[in-house]
XYZ file of C-alpha atoms in Angstrom:
484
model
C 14.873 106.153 83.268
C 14.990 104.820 79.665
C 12.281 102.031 79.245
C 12.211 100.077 75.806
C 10.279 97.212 74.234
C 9.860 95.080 71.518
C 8.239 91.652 70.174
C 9.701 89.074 69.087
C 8.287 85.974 67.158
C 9.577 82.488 66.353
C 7.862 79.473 64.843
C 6.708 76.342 66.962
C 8.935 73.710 67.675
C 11.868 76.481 67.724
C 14.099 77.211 70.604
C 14.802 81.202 71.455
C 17.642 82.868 73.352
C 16.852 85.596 75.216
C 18.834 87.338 77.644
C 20.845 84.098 77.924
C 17.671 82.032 78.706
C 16.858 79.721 76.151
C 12.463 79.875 75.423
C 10.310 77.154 73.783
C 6.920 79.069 74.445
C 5.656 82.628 74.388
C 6.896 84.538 77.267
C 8.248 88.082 77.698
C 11.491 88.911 79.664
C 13.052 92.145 80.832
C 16.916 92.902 81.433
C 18.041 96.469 83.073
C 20.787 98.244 81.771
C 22.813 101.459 83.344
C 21.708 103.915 80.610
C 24.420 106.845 79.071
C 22.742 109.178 81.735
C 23.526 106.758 84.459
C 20.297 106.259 84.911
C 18.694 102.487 84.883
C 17.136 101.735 81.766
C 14.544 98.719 81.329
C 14.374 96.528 77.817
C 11.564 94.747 77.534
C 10.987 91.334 75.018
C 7.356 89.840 74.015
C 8.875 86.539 73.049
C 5.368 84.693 70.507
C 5.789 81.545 68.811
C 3.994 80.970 65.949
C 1.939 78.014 65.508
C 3.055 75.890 62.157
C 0.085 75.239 59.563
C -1.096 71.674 59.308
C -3.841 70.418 56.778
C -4.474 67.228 55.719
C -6.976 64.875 53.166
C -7.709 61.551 52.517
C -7.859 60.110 49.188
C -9.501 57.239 47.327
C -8.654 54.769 44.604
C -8.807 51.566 43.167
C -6.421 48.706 43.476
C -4.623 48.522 40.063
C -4.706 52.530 39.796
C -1.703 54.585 40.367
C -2.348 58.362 41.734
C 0.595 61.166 41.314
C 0.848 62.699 44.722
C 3.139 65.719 45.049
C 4.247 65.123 41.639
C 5.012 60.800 42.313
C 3.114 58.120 41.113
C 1.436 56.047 44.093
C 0.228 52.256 43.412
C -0.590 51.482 47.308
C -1.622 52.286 50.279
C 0.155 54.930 52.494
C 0.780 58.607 54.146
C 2.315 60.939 52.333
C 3.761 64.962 52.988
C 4.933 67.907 52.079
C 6.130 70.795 53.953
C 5.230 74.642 52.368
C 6.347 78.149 53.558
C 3.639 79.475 55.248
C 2.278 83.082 55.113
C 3.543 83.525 58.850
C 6.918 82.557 57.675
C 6.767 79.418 59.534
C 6.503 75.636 57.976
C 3.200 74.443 56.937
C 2.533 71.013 56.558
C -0.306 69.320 54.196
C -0.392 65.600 54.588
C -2.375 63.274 51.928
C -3.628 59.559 53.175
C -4.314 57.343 50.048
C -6.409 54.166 50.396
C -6.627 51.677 47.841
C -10.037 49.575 47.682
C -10.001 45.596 46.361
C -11.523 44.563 43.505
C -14.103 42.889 44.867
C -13.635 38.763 42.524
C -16.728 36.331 43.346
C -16.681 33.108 42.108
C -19.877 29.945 41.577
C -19.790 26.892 40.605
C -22.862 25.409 38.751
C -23.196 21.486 37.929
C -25.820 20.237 35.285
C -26.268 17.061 33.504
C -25.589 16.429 29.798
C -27.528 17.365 27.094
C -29.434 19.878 29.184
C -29.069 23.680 28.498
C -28.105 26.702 31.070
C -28.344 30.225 30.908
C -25.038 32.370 32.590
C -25.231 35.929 32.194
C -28.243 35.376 29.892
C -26.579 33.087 27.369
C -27.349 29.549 26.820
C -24.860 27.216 28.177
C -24.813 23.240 26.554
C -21.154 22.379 27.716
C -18.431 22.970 30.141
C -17.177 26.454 30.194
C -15.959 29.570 32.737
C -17.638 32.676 32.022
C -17.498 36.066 33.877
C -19.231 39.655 33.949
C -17.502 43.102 35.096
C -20.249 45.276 37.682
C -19.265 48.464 39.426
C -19.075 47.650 43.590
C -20.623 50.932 46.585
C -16.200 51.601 46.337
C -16.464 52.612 42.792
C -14.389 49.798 41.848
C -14.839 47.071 39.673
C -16.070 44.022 40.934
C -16.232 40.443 38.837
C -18.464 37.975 39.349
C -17.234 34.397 37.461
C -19.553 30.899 36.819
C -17.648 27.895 36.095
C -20.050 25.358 34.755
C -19.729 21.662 34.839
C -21.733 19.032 33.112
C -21.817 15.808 34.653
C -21.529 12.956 32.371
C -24.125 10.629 32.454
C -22.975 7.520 33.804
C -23.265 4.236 31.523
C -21.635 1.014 33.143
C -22.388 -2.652 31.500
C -21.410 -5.924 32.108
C -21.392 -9.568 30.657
C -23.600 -12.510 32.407
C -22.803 -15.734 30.888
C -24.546 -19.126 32.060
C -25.276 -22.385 30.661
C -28.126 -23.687 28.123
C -30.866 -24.705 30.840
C -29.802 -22.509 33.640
C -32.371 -19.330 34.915
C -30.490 -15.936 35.296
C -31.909 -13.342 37.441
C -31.689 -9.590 35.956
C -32.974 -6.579 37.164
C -35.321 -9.115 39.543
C -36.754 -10.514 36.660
C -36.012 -14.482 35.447
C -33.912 -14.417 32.164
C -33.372 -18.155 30.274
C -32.063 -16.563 26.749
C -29.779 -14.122 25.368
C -30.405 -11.012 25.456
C -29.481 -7.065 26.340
C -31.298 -5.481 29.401
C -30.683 -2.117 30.809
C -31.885 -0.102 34.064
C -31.832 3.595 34.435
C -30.945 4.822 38.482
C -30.166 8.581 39.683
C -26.405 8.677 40.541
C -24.496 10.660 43.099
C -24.289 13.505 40.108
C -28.144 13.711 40.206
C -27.731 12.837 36.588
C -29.100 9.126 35.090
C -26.650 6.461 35.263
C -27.728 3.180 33.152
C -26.650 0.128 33.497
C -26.658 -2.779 30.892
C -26.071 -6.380 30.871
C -25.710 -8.853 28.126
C -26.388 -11.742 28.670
C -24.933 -14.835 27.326
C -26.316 -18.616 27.675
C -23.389 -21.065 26.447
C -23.897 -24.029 24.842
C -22.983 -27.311 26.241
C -19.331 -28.553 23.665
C -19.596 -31.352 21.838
C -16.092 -32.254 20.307
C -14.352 -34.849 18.571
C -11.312 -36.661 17.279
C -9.701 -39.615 16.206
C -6.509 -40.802 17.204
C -4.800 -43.692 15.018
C -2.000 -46.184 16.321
C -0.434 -49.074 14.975
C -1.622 -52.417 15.411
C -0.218 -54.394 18.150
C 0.202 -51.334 20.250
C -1.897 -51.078 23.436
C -2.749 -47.713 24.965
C -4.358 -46.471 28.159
C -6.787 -43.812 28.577
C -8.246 -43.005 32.243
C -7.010 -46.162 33.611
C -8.619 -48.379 30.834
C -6.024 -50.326 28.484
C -7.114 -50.391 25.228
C -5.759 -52.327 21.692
C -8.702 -52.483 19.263
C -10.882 -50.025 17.604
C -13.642 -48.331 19.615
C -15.229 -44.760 20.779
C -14.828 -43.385 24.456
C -16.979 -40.666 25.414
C -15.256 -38.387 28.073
C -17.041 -35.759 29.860
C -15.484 -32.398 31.425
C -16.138 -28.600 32.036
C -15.321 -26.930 28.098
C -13.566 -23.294 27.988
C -16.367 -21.460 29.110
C -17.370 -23.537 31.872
C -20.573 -25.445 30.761
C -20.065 -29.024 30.191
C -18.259 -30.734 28.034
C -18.453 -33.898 26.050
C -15.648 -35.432 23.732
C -16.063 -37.962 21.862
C -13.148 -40.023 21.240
C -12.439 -42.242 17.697
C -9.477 -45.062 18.582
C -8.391 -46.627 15.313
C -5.714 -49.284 14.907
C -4.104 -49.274 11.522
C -1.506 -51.844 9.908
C 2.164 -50.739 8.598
C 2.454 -49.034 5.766
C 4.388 -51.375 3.129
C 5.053 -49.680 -0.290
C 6.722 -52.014 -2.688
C 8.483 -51.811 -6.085
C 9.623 -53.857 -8.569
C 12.511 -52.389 -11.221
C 14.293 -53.613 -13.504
C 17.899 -52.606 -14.371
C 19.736 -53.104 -17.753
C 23.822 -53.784 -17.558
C 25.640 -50.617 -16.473
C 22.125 -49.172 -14.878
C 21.286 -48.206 -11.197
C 18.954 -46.554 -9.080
C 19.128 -44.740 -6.042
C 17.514 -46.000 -3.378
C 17.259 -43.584 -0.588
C 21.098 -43.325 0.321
C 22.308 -46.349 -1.845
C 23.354 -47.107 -5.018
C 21.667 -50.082 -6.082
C 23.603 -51.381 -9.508
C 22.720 -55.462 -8.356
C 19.734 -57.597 -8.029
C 18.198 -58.736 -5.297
C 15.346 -57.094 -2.802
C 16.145 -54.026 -0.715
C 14.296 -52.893 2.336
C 14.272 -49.351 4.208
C 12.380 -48.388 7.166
C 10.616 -44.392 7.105
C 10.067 -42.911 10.284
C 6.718 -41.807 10.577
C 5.786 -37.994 10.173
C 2.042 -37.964 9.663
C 0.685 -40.988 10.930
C 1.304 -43.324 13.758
C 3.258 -46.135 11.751
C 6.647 -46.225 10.000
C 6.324 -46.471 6.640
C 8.843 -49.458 5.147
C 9.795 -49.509 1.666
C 10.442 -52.578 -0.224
C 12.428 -52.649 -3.804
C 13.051 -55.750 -5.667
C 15.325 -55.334 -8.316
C 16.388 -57.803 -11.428
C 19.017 -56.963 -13.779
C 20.005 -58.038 -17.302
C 22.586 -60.547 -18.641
C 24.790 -58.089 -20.653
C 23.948 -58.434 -24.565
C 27.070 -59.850 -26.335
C 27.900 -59.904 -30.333
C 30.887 -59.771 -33.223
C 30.512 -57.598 -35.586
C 33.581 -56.085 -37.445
C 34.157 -52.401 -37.667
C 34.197 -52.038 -41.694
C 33.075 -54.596 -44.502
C 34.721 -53.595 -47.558
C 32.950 -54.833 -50.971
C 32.664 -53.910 -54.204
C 29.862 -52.019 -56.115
C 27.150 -54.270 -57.662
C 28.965 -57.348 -55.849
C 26.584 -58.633 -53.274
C 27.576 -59.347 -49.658
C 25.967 -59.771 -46.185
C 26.416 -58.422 -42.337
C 28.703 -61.152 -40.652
C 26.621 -60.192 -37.095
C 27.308 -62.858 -34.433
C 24.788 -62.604 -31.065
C 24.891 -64.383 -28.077
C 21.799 -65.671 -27.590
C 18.772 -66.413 -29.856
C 16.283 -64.413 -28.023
C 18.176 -61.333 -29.085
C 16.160 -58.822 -32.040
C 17.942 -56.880 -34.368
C 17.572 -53.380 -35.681
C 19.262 -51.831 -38.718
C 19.231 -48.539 -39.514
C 17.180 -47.560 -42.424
C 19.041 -48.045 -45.388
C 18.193 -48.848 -48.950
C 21.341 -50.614 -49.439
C 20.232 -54.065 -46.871
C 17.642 -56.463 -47.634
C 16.537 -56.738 -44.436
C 16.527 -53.996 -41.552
C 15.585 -56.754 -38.316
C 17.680 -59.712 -39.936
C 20.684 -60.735 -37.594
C 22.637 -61.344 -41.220
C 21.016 -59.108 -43.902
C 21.840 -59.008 -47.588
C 23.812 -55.702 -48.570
C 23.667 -54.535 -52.017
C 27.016 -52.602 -51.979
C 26.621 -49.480 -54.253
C 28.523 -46.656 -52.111
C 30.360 -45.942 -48.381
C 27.666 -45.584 -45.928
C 27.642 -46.171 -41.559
C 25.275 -48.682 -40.732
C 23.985 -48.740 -37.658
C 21.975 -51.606 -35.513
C 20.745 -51.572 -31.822
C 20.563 -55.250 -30.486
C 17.131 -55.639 -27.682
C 16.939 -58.329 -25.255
C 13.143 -59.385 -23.821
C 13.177 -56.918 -20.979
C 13.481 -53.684 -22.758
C 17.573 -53.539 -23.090
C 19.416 -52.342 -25.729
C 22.790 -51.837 -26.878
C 23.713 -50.094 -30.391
C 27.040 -50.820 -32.457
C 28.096 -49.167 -35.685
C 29.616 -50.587 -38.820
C 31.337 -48.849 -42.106
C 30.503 -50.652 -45.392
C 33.009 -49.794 -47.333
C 32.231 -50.257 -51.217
C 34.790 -50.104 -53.923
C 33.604 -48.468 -57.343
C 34.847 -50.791 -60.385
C 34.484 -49.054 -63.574
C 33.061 -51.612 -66.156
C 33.065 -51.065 -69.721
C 34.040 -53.289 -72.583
C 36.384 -52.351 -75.549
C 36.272 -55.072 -78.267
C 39.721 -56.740 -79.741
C 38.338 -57.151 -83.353
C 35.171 -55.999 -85.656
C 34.507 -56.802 -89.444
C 33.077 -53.715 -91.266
C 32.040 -55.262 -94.361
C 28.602 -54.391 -94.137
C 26.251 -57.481 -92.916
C 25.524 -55.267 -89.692
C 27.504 -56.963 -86.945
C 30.412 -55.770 -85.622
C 30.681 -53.144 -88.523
C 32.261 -50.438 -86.104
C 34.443 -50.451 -83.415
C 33.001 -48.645 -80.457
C 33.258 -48.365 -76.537
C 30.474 -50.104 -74.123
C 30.547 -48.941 -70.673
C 28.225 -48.826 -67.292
C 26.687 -45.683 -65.756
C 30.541 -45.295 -64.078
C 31.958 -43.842 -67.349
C 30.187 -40.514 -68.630
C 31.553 -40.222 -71.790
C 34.619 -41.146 -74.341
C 36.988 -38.314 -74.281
C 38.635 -39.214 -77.099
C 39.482 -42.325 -79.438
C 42.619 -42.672 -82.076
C 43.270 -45.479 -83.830
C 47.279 -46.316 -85.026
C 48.739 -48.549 -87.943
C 51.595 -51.208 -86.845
C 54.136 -48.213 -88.024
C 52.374 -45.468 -85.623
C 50.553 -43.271 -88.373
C 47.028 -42.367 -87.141
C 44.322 -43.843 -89.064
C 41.420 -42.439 -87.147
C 40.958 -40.007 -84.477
C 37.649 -38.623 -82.913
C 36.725 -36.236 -79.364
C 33.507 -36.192 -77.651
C 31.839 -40.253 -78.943
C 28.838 -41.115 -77.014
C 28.844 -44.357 -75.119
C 27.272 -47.734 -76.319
C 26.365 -46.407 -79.313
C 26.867 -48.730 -82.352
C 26.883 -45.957 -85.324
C 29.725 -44.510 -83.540
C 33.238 -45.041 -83.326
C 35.393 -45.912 -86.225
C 33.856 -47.663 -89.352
C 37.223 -49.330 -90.970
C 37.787 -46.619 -93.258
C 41.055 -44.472 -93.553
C 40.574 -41.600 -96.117
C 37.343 -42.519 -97.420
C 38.796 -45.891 -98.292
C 38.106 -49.813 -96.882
C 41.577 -50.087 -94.453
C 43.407 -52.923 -95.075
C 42.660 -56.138 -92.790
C 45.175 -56.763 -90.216
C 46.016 -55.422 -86.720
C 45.923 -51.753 -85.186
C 46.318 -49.896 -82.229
C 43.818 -48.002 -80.385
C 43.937 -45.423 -77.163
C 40.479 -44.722 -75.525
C 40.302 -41.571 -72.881
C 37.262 -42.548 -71.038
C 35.600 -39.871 -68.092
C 34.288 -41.454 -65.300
C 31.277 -40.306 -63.654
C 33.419 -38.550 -61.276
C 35.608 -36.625 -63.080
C 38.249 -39.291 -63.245
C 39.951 -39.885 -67.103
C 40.904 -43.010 -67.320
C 43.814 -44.234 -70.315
C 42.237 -47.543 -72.472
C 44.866 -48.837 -74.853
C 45.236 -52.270 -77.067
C 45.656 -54.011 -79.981
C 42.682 -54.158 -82.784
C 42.394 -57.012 -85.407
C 40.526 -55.360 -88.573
C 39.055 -58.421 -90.288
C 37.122 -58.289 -93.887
């Protein structure tokens, strides 16, 4: 009888077949066979199953950190695994738990009062402020501790008191009849000071005043009372800031005001008077609604005009040089004055009728007055004619007895000079001829001779050019009796 064994070994957590039977655990089983000889042969099967290898750890850190565990970073808590070949061929398991400790954050809150001085973390502290410090907690970790400080303000409140001159204030429990400032220091909820101040202000009592004008005749009413004539009325109230008040009241009554004006107008003359045109006499009266006082203000114009000034005068006087003559003015009245123009030809420059002394063209001029001021003016041309006068003698006797011994040309400040003089016989020869002869001049001018010899008595021609002052030549021809 053939009898065989053998082992067999699977890991845990594995299911085994044997001999049709399916195994979980160890066991051993046995299955008979007819051997080759016929004989019964017995196989026998140690069936082990391995246990699987298990290990684990826990591990530490910080929150914030990150680990790598089988090869990954971590950040947070958890299990991880990982699953190795084992030396018994079976699986082997190693299994990592990972906790994360808190940063452990405190926090304090500190209050102080102004102007005093902390210390946090061993520096001095004068002002609000958060400050924190890093220590290392029993996890290894880091753990922060932060102060917020807080200064309390100190607390200053003030009000105004105001009363009246006379009155008694109580401040602070203490009696107070002036102005002044008081304060009072108290601990406030903070447990820092609070003050407290109050000013305090005594009014005085308002005296005001005013006057109010109206026009006579009017009659007012104040509080019930009528009143039409000057007087004062004291009324008493509570002023602005509540003391009393006392106003004294001025009524005054005053008259229209009457402006007058007298003018006076000269013909052809106005004046505006307000909105008219006031060319007429008479008296004129407007009425000026008042703007700054309590009455209208009337204005009264009386107005007078002039007669108009009449005269005849003609528009040119003609005359002739060194022929004396007069203005024919004619006026209208006697009360009338005359002015002439300055000129040297009149006699007389207020004369109604002055003398002229005609010498050369000229425009007079004259302005007629009346008594209030009026005046008219008027112009005239004197118109003067220039008359040459000289004097060219009809006979001379040039024998010698110095009178009339030569015949020569007398002449006025019109002729400037003899151009030229001939002198003919009855049969037109020339006897004499001379250019250039002065005036008035009675060694001039022809002396009777003709060729150095006494001409014969009896009568000749002459021909006189005279020039005239201006310019002019003027032809002088007639006979001459030669007497001897």
């Amino acid at each position: 009888i053939i009898n065989t064994n053998e082992t067999l070994t699977y890991c845990a957590g594995m299911t085994a077949n044997i001999f049709g039977i399916n195994i979980t655990a160890d066991t051993m089983l046995s299955q008979t066979y007819t051997g080759f000889n016929n004989c019964d042969s017995t196989h026998l099967i140690q069936a082990v199953f391995l246990e699987n290898p298990s290990t684990s750890e826990t591990l530490a850190a910080c929150l914030g950190d990150t680990i790598i565990i089988f090869g990954n970073p971590v950040a947070n808590n958890g299990t991880l695994s990982e699953t190795y070949l084992a030396a018994n061929g079976c699986d082997s398991t190693h299994q990592v738990t990972i906790s994360f400790s808190n940063t452990i954050a405190t926090n304090e809150n500190i209050t102080a009062c102004d102007g005093e001085i902390i210390s946090v973390f061993g520096n001095p502290i004068s002002q609000d402020t958060t400050d924190y410090q890093t220590f290392t907690s029993i996890s290894g970790c880091d753990s922060t501790h932060t102060i917020s400080v807080i200064f309390n303000t100190i607390i200053n409140t003030s009000e105004t008191v105001e009363a009246c001159d006379g009155e008694t204030l109580s401040i602070f429990g203490n009696p107070v009849t002036q102005n002044g400032i008081f304060t009072e220091t108290y601990n406030s909820a903070l447990n820092c000071d609070s003050t407290h101040r109050i000013d305090v202000i005594f009014n005085n009592i308002i005296h005001t005043s005013a006057t109010q004008t109206y026009c006579a005749g009017e009659t007012i009413e104040i509080n019930g009372m009528e009143i039409s004539t000057d007087q004062e009325i004291t009324l008493l109230g509570t002023g602005f800031n509540g003391c009393d008040s006392i106003h004294l009241l001025s009524i005054e009554f005053v008259e229209e005001h009457v402006i007058s004006e007298v003018i006076h107008l000269c013909p052809d003359e106005f004046v505006l008077f307000f909105e008219d045109t006031i060319r007429f006499a008479g008296n004129y009266t407007n009425l000026m609604p008042a703007t700054t006082g309590p009455c209208d203000t009337i204005f009264e114009l009386a107005v007078t005009v002039s007669n108009p000034i009449e005269w005849s005068l003609p528009d040119t006087i003609f005359s002739t040089n060194g022929v004396s003559t007069y203005l024919p003015l004619q006026l209208s009245s006697n009360e009338l004055t005359v002015n002439w123009n300055d000129s040297e030809q009149l006699n007389c420059l207020d004369c109604i009728q002055p003398g002229i002394d005609p010498q050369y063209d000229e425009l007079l001029e004259l302005t007629i007055s009346d008594s209030t001021g009026c005046s008219s003016t008027d112009q005239v041309f004197l118109q003067v004619a220039q008359a040459v006068a000289y004097y060219i003698p009809n006979a001379f006797s040039p024998n010698g007895d110095q009178i009339n011994d030569r015949f020569f040309v007398s002449a006025n400040s019109k002729v400037q000079a003899i151009r030229k003089m001939e002198i003919f016989n009855r049969w037109g020869g020339t006897i004499y001829q001379a250019t250039n002869l002065p005036l008035n001049d009675s060694t001039s001018g022809w002396d009777g001779n003709f060729r150095g010899q006494p001409a014969s008595s009896g009568v000749y021609v002459y021909m006189v050019e005279l020039i005239l002052a201006d310019g002019t030549i003027v032809l002088a021809s007639g006979d001459l009796t030669l007497i001897r």
